[in-house]
Coordinates of C-alpha atoms in Angstrom, one line a residue:
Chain A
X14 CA 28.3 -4.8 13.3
X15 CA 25.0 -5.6 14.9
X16 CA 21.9 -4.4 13.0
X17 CA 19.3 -5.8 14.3
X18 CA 19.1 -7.1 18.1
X19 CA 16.5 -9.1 19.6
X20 CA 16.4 -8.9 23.1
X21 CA 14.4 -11.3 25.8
X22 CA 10.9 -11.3 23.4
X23 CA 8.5 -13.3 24.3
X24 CA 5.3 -13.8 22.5
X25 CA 1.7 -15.5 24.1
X26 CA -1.5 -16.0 22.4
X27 CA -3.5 -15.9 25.7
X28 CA -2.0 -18.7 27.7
X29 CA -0.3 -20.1 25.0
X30 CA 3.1 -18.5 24.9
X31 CA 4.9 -19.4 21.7
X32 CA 8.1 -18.0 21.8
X33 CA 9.6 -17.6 25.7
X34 CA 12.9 -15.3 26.4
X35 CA 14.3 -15.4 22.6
X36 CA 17.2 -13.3 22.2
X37 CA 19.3 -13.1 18.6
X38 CA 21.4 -10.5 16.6
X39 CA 21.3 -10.1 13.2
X40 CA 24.6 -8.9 11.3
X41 CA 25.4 -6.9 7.8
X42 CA 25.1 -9.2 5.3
X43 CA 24.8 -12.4 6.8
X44 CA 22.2 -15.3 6.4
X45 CA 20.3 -16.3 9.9
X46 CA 18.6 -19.3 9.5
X47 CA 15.6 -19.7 12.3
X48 CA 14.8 -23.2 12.1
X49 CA 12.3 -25.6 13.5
X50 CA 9.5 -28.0 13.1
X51 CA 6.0 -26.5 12.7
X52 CA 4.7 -24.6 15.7
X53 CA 8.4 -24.1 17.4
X54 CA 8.1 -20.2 17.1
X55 CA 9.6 -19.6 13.9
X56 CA 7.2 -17.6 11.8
X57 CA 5.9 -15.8 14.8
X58 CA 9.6 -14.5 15.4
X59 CA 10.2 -13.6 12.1
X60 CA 7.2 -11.6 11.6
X61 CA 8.3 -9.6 14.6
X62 CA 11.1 -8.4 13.3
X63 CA 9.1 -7.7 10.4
X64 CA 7.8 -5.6 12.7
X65 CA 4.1 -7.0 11.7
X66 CA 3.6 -8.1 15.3
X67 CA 4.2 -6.9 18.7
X68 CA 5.9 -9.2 21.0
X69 CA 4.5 -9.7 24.4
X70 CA 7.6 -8.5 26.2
X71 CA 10.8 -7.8 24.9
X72 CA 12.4 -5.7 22.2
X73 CA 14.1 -5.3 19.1
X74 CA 16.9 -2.9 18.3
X75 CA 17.6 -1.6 15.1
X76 CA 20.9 -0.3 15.0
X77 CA 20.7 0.3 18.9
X78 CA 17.4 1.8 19.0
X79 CA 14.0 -0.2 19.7
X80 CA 11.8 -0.3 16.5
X81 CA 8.6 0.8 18.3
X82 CA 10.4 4.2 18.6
X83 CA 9.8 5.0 15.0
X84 CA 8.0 1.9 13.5
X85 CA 6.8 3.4 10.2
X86 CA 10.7 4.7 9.7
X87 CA 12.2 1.2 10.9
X88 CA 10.0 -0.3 7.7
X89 CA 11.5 1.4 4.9
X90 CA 15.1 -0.7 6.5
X91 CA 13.8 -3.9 5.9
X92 CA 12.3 -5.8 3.0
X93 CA 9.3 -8.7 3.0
X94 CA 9.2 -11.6 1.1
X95 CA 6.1 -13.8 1.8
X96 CA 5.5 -17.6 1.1
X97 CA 2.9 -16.2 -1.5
X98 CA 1.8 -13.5 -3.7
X99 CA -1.5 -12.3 -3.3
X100 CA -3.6 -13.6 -6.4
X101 CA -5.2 -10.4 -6.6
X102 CA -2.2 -8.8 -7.9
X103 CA -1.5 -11.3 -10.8
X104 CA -2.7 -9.4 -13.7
X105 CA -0.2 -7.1 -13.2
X106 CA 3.2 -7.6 -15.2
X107 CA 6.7 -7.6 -13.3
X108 CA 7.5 -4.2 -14.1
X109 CA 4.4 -2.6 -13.0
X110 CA 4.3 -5.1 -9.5
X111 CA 7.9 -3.6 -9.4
X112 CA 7.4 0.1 -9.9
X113 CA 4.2 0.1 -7.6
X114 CA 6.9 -1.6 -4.5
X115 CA 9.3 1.3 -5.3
X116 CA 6.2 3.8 -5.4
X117 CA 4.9 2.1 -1.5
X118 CA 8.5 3.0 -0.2
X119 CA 8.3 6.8 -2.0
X120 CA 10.9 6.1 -4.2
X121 CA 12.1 9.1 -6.7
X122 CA 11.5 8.4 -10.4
X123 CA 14.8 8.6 -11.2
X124 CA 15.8 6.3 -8.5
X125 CA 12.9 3.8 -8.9
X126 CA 13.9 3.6 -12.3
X127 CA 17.5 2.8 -11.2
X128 CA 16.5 0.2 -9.1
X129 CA 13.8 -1.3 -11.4
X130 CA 17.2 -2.1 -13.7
X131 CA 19.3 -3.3 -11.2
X132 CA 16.5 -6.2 -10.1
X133 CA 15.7 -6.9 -13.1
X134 CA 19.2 -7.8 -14.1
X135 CA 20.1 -9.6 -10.6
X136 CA 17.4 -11.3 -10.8
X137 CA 16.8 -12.5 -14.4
X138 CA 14.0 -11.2 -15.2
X139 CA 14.5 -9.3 -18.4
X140 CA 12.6 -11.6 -20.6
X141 CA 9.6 -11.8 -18.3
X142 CA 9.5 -8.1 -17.4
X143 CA 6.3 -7.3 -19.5
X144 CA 4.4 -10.6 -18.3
X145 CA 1.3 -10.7 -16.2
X146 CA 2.6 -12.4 -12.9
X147 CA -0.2 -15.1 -13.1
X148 CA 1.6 -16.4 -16.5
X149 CA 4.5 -17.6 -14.7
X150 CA 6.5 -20.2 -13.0
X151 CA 6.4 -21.2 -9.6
X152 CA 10.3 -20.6 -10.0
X153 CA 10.1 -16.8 -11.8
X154 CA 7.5 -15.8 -9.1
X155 CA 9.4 -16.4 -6.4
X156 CA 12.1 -14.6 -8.1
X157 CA 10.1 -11.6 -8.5
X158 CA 9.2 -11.9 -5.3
X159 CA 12.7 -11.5 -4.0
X160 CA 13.5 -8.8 -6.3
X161 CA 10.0 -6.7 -4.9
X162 CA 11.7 -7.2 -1.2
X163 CA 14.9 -5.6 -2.1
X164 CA 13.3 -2.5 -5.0
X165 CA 13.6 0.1 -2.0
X166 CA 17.1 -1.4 -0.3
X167 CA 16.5 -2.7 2.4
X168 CA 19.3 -3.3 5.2
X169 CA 17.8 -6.6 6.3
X170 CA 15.3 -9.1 4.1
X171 CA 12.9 -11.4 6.1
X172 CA 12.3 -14.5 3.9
X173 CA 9.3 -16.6 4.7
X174 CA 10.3 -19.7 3.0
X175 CA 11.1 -18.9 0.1
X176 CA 11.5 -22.0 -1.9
X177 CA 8.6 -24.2 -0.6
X178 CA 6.7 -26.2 -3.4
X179 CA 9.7 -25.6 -5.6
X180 CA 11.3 -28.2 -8.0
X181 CA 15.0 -29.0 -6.6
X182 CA 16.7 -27.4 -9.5
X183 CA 15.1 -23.9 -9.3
X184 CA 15.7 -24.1 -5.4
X185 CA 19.3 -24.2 -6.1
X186 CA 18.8 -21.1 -8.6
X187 CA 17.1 -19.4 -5.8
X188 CA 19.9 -20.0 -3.5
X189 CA 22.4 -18.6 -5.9
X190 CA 20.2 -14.9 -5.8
X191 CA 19.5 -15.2 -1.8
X192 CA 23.4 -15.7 -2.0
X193 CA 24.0 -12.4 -4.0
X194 CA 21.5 -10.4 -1.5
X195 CA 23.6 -11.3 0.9
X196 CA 27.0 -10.7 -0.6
X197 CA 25.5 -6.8 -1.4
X198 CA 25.7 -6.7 2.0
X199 CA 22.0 -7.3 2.8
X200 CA 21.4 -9.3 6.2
X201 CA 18.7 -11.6 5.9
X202 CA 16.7 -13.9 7.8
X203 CA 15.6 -17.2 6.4
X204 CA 12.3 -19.0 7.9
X205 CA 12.7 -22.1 6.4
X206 CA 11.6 -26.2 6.5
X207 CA 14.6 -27.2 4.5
X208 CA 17.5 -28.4 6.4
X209 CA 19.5 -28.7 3.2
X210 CA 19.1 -25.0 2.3
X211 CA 19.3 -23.7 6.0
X212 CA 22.7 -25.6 5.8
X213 CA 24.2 -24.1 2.4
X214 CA 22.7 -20.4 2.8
X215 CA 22.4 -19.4 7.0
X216 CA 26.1 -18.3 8.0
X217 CA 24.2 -18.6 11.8
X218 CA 21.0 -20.9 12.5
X219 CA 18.8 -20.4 15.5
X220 CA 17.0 -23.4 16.0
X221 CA 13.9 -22.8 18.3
X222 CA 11.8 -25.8 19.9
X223 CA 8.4 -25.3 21.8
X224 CA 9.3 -21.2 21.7
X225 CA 13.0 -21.5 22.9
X226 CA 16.1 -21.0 21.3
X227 CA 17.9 -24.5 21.5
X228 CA 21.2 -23.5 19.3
X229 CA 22.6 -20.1 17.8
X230 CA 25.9 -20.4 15.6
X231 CA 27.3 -21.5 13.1
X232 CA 25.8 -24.4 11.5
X233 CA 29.1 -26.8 11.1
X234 CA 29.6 -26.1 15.0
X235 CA 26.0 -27.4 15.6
X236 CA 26.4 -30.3 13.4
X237 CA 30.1 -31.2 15.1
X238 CA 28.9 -31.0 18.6
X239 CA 26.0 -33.5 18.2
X240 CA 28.7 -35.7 16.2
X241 CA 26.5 -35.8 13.2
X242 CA 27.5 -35.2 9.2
X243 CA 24.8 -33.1 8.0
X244 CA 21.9 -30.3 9.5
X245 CA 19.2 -32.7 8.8
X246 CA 20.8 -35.7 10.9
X247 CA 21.4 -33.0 13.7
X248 CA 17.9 -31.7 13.9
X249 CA 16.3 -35.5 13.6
X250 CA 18.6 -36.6 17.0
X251 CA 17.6 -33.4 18.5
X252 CA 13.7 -34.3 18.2
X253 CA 14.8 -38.1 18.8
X254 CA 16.2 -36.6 22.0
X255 CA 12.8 -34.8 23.0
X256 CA 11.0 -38.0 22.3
X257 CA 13.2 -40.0 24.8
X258 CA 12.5 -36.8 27.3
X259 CA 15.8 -34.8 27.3
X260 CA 14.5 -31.6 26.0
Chain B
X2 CA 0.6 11.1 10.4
X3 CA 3.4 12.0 7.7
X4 CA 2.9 13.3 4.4
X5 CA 5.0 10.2 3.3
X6 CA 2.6 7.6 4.9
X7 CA -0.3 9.7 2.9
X8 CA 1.7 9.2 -0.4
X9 CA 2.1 5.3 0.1
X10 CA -1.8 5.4 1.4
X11 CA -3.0 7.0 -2.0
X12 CA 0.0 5.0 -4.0
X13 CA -2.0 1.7 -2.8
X14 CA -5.1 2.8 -3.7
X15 CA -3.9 3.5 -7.3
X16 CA -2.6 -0.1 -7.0
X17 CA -5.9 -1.4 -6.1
X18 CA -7.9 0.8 -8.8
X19 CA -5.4 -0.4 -11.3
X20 CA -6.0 -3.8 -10.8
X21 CA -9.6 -3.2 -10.7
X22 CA -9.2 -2.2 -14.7
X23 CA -9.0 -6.1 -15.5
X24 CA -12.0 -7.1 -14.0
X25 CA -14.3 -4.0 -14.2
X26 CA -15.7 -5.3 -17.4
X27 CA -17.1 -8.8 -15.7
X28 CA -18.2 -6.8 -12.8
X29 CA -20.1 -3.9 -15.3
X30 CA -21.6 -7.6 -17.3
X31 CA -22.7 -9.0 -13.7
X32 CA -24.1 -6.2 -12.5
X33 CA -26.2 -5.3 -15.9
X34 CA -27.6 -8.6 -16.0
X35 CA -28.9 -8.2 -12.5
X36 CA -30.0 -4.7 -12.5
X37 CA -32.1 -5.7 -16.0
X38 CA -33.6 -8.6 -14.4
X39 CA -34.8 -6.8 -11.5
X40 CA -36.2 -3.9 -13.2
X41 CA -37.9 -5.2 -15.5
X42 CA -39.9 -7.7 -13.3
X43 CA -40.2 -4.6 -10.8
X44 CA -41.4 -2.7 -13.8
X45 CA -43.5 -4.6 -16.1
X46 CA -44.4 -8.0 -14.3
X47 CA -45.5 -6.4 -10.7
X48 CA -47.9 -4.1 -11.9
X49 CA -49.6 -7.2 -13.0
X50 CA -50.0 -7.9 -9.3
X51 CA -51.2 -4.4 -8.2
X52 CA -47.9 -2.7 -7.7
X53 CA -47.5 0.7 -9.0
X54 CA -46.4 1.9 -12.4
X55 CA -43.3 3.4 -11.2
X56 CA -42.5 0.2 -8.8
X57 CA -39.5 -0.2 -11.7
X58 CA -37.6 2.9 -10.9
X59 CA -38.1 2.5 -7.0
X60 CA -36.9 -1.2 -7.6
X61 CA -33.8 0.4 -9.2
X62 CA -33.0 2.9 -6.6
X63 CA -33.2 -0.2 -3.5
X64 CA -30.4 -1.6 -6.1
X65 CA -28.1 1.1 -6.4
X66 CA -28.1 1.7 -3.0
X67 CA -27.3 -2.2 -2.6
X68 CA -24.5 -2.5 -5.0
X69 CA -22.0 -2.0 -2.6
X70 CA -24.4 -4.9 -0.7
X71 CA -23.6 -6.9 -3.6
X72 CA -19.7 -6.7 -4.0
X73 CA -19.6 -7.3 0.0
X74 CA -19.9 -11.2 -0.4
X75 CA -16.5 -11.5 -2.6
X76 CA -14.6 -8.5 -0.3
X77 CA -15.3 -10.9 2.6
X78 CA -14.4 -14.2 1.1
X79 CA -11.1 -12.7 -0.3
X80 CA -10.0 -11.2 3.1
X81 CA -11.1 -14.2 5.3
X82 CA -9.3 -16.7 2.6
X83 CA -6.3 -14.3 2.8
X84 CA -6.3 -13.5 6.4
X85 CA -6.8 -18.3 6.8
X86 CA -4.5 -18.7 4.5
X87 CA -0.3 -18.0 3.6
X88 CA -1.6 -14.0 4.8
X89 CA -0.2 -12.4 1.6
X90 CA -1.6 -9.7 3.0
X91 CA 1.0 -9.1 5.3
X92 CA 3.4 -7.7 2.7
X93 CA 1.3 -4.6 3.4
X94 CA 1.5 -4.8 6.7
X95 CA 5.4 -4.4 6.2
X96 CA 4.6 -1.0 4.2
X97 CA 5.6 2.4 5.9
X98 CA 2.6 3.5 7.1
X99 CA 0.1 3.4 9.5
X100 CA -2.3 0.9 10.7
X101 CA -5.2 2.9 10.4
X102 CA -3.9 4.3 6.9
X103 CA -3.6 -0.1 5.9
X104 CA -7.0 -0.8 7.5
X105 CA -8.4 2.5 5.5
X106 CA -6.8 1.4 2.4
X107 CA -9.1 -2.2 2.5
X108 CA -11.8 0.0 3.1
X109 CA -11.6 3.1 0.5
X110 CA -10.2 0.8 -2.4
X111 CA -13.4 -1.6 -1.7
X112 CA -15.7 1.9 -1.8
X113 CA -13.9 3.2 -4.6
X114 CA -14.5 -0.5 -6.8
X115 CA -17.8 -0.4 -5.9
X116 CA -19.2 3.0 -6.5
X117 CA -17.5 2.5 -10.2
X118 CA -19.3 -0.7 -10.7
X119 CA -22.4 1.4 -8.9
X120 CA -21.9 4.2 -12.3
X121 CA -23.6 1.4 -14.9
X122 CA -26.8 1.6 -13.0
X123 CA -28.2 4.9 -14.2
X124 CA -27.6 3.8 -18.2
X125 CA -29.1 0.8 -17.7
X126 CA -32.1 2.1 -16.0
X127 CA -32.8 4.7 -18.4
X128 CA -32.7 2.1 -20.9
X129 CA -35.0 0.1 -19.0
X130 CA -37.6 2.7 -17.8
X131 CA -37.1 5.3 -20.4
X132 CA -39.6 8.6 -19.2
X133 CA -40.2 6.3 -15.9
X134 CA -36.7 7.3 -15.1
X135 CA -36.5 11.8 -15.2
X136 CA -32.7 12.2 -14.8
X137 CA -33.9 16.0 -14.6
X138 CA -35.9 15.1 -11.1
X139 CA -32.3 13.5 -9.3
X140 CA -30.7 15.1 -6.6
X141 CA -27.4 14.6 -7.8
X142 CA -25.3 16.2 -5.1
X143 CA -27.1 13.6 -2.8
X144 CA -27.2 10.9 -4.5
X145 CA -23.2 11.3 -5.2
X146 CA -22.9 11.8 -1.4
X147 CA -25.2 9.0 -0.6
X148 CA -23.8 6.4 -2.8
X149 CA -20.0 7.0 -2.0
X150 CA -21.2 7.1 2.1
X151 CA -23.2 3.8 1.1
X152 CA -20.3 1.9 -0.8
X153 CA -17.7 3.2 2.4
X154 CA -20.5 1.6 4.7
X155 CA -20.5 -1.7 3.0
X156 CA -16.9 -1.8 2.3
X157 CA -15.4 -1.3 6.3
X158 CA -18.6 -3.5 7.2
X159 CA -16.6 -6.1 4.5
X160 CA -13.4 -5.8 7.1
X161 CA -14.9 -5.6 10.0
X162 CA -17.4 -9.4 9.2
X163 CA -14.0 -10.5 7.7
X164 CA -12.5 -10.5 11.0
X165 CA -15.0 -12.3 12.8
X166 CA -14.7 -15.5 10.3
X167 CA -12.1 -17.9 11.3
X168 CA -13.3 -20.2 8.6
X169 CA -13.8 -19.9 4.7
X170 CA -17.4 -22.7 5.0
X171 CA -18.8 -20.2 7.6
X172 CA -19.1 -17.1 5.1
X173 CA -22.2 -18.7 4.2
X174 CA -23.8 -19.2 7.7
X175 CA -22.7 -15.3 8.3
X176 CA -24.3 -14.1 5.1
X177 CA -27.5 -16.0 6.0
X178 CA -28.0 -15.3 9.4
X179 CA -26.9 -11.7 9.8
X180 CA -26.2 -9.8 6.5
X181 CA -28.9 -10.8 3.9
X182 CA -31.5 -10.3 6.6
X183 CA -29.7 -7.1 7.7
X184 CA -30.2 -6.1 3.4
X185 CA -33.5 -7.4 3.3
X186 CA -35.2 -5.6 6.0
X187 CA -33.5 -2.4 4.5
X188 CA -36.4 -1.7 3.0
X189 CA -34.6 -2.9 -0.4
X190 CA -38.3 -4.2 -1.7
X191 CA -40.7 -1.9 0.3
X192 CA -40.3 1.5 1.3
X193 CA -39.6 2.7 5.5
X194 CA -43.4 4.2 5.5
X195 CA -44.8 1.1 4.3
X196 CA -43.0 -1.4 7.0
X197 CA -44.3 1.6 9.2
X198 CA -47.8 1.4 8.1
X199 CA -47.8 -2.5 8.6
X200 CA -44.9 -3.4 11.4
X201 CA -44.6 -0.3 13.4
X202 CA -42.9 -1.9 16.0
X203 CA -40.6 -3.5 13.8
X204 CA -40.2 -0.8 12.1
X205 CA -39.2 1.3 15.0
X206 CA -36.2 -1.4 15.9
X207 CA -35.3 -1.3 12.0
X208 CA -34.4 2.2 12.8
X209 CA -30.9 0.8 14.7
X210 CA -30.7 -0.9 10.7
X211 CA -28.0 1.3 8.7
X212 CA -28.8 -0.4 5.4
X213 CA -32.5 1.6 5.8
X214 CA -30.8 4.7 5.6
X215 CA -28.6 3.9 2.4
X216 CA -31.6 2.5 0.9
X217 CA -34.0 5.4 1.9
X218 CA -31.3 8.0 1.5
X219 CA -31.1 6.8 -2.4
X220 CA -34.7 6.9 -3.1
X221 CA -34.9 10.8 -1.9
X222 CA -32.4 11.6 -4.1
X223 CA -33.6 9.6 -7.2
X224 CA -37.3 10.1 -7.0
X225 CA -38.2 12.7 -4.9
X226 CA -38.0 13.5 -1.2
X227 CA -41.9 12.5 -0.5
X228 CA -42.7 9.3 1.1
X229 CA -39.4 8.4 2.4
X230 CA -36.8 9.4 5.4
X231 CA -35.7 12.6 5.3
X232 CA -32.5 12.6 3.0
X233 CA -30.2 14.9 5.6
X234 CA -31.1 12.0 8.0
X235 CA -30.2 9.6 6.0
X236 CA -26.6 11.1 5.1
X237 CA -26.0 11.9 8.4
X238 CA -26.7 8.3 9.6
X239 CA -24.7 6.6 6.9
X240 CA -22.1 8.8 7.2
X241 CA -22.0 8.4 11.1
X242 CA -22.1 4.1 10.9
X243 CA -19.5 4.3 7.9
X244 CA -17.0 6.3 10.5
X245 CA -17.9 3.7 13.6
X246 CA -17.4 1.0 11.1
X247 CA -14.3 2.0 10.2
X248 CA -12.9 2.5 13.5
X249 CA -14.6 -0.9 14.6
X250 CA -12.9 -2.6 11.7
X251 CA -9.2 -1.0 12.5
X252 CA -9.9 -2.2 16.0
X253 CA -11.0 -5.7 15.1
X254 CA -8.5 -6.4 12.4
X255 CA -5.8 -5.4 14.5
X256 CA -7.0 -7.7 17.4
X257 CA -7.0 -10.7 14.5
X258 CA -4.2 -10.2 12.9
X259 CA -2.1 -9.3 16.0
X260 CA -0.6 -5.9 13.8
X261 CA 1.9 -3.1 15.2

């Protein structure tokens, strides 16, 4: 079932137009990976389904009706996770961050307190719960962070690369929770610079290049059609393409 | 606007006064030692130079009318540094509500931090100035009302310069250029009659200058009405500049930040 539909958007910063005709469906509880290198498009687009920006022309659908019918209702559907925590908020421990995210999406107490125990134990974050944010790991933040995007249960989860500046072994831990989001059904979409983890997490990619959607599928197919073994090899003869003028 | 977007608008400003908790103590400390450095030259060190007596508790006035002045210098470099930066900010952006309920959140939480900083003033100056300071002679219903108007002023003015920096080096070329000499010909160290008296024409452009009327405003209502701008004029003024501010600063941070 298609929950989220993007349809024709096109985005300009005054001449500039950075993403041109981009059109994409997003799926229950499926990964999209929107890949590309820096500039293509990527965080603009994702931040308009965040509904954060407006696109220049276009729209986007939630469950068959445009967003900017009821913006402020669309929001409580979908869940944010940014590169970074404000700093501002680091004095606060993971439980209190956690209660004041339910509290932003007018969560009961009852239910707040529900979902304040269900994060905590997907997530891991049991023995940190009490901690000031600031006294943590790069690795536990971004965990937190992930479980703040989901307190209020969200239909679809816009991660803005989630695991940059991360050591390779919490990446992989990272993976295994943006894995369970999506198995509770949650469809999320995954800006990210990692080939490796586009590969092992997006069910679909959409690579986009100078604002244009170059590929949507399945990753394998991509990867097949280019007769290359892995994402990162695929992308790199892409770009080697552009450089020799195909693109 | 919903009664839900109004629940998430005061939920966030809880947030923001709760955070505040860990770093009021610092701000009460910084703002002590300025407040005791400046009366007491004001008080005991300028009457060497002819200044009158009392030039300590009309020194202390100009500087709780600034304190909102004062805390504008971090509320800018925090936003612009967000706003150059990975944008945490735009996890509220995501929020249910409103744009003009997010932009009026930035705004009331940095008037809310400020005017509690602003409430160490008073003890200090008493301590300071002893009988120079008769609590019995405040206006307190204006002075309330001119303080939390002044401390709204300075904090959508903090939003609105934000958006106009594109760079964390300029702050400094902003604050010397336009805001400290915005502050310091708002009559901080002299009063409106006096610039009057000396620079009338300058004077009568200083009138377009809202920090005159937060500075003048809080004088009436601490010393006494005579020998400064009517205090209904003044609250009327600040209150009218804090609403354009506000507006100006919903239209100019949605322009920079390109928001729904």
């Amino acid at each position: 079932m298609k929950l989220l539909e993007v349809v024709d958007i096109s985005k300009s910063y005054g001449k500039r137009e950075v993403l041109h005709k981009v059109s994409l469906d997003i799926r229950a509880g499926e990964v999209v990976g929107l890949l590309g290198v820096n500039g293509a498009g990527k965080t603009t687009l994702s931040s308009i389904i965040a509904a954060v920006h407006h696109p220049t022309t276009g729209d986007v659908r939630y469950r068959g009706v445009s967003l900017y019918d009821n913006v402020i209702k669309y929001r409580t559907h979908i869940g944010y996770c940014p590169q970074k925590i404000s700093d501002g908020v680091g004095f606060l421990s993971i439980y209190e961050q956690l209660w004041f995210a339910g509290q932003f999406f007018n969560l009961s107490s009852d239910t707040l307190q529900e979902r304040i125990d269900a994060v905590v134990s997907s997530f891991s974050l049991k023995d940190v719960l009490h901690r000031p944010l600031n006294e943590l790991s790069g690795g536990y933040r971004q965990r937190f962070a992930l479980a703040r995007s989901v307190i209020h249960k969200p239909d679809i989860v816009i991660l803005d690369e989630p695991t940059v500046a991360l050591d390779a072994h919490v990446r992989r831990q990272l993976w295994d929770y943006i894995c369970m989001m999506r198995a509770e059904g949650v469809a999320i979409v995954l800006t990210t610079h990692y080939l490796d983890e586009a590969e092992f997490l997006s069910d679909r990619i959409c690579i986009l290049h100078h604002g244009t959607v170059q590929f949507i599928g399945d990753p394998q197919e991509w990867i097949q059609s280019v007769a290359k073994e892995s994402l990162e090899e695929a992308f790199l003869h892409m770009l080697s393409i552009e450089r020799k003028g195909g693109i | 606007m919903k009664l839900s977007e109004l629940r998430v608008f005061a939920m966030l400003l809880y947030h923001d006064v709760y955070i505040f908790r860990h770093v009021v103590l610092g701000r009460f400390i910084n703002i002590c030692v300025w407040a005791t450095v400046n009366t007491v030259i004001a008080n005991y060190v300028f009457p060497e130079l002819g200044m009158p007596r009392q030039f300590g508790v009309f020194f202390l006035a100009g500087l709780f009318a600034s304190i909102g002045f004062f805390e504008l210098y971090g509320k800018v470099a925090e936003l612009v540094r967000d706003m150059t930066g990975d944008r945490p900010l735009l996890y509220y952006a995501t929020l249910p509500l409103s744009l003009p309920l997010f932009v009026l959140r930035l705004v009331m939480s940095g008037a809310l931090t400020s005017t509690i900083v602003g409430l160490v003033i008073l003890p200090v100056g008493k301590l300071l100035l002893g009988n120079g300071l008769d609590l019995s002679a405040i206006r307190w219903g204006y002075l309330s009302c001119m303080i939390v108007l002044a401390n709204i002023l300075y904090a959508a003015a903090a939003v609105l310069i934000a958006t106009f920096i594109h760079r964390l080096e300029n702050i400094n070329n902003v604050w010397i250029r336009v805001a400290y000499p915005v502050w310091f010909m708002g009559c901080y160290q002299f009063s409106y009659q006096a610039l009057k008296n000396a620079l009338p024409n300058v004077a009568f452009i200083n009138l377009l200058n809202p920090a005159v009327y937060v500075v003048e405003g809080v004088r009436a209502a601490l010393i006494g009405q005579e020998g400064f701008l009517p205090i209904e004029l003044c609250c009327g003024v600040v209150a009218s500049a804090a609403v354009i501010f506000i507006v100006a600063s919903i239209i100019s941070l949605r322009a920079r930040l390109d928001l729904v």
